[in-house]
PDB file of C-alpha atoms in Angstrom:
ATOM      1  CA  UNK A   1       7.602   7.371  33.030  1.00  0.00           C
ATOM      2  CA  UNK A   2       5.791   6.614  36.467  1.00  0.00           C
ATOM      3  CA  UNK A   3       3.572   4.201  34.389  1.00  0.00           C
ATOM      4  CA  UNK A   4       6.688   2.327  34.335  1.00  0.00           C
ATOM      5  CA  UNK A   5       8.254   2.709  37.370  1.00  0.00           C
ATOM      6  CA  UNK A   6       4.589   1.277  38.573  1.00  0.00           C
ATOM      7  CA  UNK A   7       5.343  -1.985  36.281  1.00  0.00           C
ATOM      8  CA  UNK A   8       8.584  -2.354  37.176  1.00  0.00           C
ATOM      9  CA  UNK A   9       7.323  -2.513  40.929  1.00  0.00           C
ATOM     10  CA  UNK A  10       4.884  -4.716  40.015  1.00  0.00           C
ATOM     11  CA  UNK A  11       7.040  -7.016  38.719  1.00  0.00           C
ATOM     12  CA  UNK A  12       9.557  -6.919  41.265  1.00  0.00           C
ATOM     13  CA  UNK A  13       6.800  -8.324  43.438  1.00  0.00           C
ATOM     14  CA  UNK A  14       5.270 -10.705  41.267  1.00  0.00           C
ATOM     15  CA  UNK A  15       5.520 -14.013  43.509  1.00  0.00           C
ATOM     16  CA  UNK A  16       7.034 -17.515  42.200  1.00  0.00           C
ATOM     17  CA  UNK A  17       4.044 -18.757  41.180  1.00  0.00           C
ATOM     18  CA  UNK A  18       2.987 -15.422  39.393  1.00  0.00           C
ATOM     19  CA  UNK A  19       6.082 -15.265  38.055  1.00  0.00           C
ATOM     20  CA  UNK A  20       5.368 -19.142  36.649  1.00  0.00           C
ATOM     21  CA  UNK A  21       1.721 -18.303  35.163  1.00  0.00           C
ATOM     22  CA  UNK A  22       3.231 -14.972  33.436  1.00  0.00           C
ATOM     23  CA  UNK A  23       6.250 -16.832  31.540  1.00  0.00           C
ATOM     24  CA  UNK A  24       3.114 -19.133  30.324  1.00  0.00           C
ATOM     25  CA  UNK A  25       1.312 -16.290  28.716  1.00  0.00           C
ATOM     26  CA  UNK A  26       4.485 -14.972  27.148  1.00  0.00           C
ATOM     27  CA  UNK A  27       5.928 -18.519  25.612  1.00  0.00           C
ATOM     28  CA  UNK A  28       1.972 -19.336  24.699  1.00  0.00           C
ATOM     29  CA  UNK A  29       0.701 -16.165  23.265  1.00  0.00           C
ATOM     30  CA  UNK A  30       3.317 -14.618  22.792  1.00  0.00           C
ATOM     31  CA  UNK A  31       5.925 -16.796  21.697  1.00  0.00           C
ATOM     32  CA  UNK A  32       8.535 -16.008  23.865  1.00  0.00           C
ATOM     33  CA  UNK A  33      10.552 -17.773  25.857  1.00  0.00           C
ATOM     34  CA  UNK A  34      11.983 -15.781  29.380  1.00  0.00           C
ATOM     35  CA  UNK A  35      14.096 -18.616  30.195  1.00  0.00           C
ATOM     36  CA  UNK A  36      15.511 -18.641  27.058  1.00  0.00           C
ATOM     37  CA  UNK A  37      15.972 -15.243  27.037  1.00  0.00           C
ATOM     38  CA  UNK A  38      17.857 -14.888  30.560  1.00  0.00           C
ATOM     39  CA  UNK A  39      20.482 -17.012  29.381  1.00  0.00           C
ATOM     40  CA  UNK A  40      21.196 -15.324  26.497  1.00  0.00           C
ATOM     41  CA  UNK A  41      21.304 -11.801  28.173  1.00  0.00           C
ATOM     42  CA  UNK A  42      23.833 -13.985  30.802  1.00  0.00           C
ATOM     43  CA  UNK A  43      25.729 -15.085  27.998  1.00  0.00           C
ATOM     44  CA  UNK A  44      26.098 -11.340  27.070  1.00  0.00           C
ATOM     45  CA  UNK A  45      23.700 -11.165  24.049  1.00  0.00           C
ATOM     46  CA  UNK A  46      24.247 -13.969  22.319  1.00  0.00           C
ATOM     47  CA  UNK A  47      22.711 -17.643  21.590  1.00  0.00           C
ATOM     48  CA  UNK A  48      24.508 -19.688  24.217  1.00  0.00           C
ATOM     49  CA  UNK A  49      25.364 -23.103  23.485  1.00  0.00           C
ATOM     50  CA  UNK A  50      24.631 -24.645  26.667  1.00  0.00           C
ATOM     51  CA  UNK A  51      21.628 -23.062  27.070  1.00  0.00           C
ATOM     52  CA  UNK A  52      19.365 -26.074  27.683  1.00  0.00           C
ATOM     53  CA  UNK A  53      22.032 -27.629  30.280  1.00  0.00           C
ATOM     54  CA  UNK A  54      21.715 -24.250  32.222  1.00  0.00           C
ATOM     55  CA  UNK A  55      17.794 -24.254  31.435  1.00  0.00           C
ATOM     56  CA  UNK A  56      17.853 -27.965  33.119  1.00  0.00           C
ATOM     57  CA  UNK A  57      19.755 -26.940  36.737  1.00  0.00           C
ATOM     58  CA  UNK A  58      17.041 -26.169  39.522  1.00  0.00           C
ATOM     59  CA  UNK A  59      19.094 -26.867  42.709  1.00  0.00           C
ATOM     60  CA  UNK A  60      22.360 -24.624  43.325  1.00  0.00           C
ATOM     61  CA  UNK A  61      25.094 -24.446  45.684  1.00  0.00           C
ATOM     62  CA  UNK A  62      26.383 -21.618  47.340  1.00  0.00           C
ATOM     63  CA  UNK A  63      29.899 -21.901  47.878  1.00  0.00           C
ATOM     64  CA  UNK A  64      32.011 -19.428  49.953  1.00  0.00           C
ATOM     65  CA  UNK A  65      35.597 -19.385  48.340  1.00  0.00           C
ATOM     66  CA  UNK A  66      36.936 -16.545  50.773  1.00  0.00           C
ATOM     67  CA  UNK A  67      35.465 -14.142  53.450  1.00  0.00           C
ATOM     68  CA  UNK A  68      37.050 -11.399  52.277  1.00  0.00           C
ATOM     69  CA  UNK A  69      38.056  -8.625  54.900  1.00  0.00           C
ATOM     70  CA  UNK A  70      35.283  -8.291  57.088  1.00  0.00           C
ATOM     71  CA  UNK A  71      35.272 -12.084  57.914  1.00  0.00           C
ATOM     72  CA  UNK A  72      33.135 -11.128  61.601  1.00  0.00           C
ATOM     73  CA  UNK A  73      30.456  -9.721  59.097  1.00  0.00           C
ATOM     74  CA  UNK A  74      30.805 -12.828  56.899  1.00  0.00           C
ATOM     75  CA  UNK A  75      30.343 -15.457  60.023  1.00  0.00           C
ATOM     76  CA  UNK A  76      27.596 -13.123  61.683  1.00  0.00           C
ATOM     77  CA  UNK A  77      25.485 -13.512  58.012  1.00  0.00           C
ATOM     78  CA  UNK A  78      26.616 -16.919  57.571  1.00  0.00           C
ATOM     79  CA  UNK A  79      24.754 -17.421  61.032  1.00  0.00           C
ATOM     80  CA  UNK A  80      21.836 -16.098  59.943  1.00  0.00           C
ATOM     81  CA  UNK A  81      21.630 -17.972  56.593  1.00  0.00           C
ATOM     82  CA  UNK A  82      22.438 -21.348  58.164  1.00  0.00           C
ATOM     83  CA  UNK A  83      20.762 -21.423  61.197  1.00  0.00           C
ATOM     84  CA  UNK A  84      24.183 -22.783  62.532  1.00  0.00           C
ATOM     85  CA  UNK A  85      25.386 -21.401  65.699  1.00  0.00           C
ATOM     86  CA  UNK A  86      28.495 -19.297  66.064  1.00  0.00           C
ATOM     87  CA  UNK A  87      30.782 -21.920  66.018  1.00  0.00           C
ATOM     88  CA  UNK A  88      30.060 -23.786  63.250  1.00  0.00           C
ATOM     89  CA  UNK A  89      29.192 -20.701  61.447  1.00  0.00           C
ATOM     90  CA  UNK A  90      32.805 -19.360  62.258  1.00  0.00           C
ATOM     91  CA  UNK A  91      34.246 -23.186  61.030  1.00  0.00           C
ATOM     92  CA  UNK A  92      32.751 -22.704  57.323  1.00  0.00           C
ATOM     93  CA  UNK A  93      33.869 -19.234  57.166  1.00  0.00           C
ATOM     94  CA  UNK A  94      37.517 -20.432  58.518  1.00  0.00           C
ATOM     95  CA  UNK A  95      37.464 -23.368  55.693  1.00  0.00           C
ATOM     96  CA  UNK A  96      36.762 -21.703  52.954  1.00  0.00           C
ATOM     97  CA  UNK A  97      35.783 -22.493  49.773  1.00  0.00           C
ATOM     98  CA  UNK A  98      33.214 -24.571  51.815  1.00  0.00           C
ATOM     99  CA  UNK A  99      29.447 -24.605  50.854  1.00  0.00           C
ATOM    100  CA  UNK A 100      27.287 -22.340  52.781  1.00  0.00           C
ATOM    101  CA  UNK A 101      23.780 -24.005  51.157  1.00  0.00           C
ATOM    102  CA  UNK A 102      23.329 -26.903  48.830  1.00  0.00           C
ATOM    103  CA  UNK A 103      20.656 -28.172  46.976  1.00  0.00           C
ATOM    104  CA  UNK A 104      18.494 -24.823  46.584  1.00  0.00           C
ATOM    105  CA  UNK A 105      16.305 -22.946  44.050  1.00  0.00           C
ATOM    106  CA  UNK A 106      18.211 -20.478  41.888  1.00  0.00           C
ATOM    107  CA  UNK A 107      16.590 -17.286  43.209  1.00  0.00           C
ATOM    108  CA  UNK A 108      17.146 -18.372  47.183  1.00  0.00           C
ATOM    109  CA  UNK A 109      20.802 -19.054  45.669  1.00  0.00           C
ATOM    110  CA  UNK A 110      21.212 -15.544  43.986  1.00  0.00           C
ATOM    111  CA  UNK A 111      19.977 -13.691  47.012  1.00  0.00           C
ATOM    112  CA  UNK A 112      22.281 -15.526  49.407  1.00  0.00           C
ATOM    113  CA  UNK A 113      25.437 -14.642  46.837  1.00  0.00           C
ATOM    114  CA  UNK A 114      24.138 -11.146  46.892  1.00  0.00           C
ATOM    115  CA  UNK A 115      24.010 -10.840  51.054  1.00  0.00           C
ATOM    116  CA  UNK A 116      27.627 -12.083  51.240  1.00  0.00           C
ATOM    117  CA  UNK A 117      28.978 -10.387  48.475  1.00  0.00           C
ATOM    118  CA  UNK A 118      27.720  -6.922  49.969  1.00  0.00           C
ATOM    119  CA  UNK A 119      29.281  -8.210  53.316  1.00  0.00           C
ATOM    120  CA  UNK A 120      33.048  -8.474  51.764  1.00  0.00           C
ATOM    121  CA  UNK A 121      32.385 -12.318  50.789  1.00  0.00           C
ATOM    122  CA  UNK A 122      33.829 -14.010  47.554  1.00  0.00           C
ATOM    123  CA  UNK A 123      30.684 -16.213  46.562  1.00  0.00           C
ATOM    124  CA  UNK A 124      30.036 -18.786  43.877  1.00  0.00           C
ATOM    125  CA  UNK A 125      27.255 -20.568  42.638  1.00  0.00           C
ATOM    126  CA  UNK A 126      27.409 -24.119  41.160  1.00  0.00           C
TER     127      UNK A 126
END
């Protein structure tokens, strides 16, 4: 059991590029494709059809639909994402759905959803 909470850790801090060079050695000596098989755990088990079209998207958007009730927690992380001041930070949080970030890699996408969801945020990706 601790020999796998040791891999797990290990692979939670794997970096991109590590991360790159391991799904190598899987697809080429192993045969098996991670991409591949992310989607179809996202599509709940099964082969999705639209698998390659999600396989193909490398820049997201994160779009905040509503702030949810703690909208001063919202603006204060929206803040921090953006770089914005307080302001304009406030002004994307007020016209919701607005985009928070555009044109960014999936995980930077996934983490920002994650922040604002756990601050009362409704998030989406596109």
């Amino acid at each position: 059991m601790a020999d796998l909470k040791d891999f797990a850790e290990q692979l939670v801090n794997l970096t991109v590029k590590e991360v790159n060079e391991l799904a190598d050695i899987l697809k080429e000596e192993y045969g098996i494709e991670p991409a591949a098989a992310a989607v179809a755990v996202a599509a709940g088990g099964g082969a999705a059809d639209g698998g390659d079209a999600a396989e193909e998207k490398s820049e997201f958007d994160v779009i905040l639909k509503a702030a949810g009730a703690s909208k001063l927690a919202v603006v204060k992380l929206v803040k921090e994402l953006t770089g914005l001041g307080l302001k304009d930070a406030k002004d994307i949080v007020d016209s919701a759905p607005k985009a928070v970030k555009e044109g960014i890699a999936k995980d930077e996408a996934e983490g920002i959803k994650k922040s604002l969801e756990e601050a009362g945020a409704e998030v989406e990706l596109k």
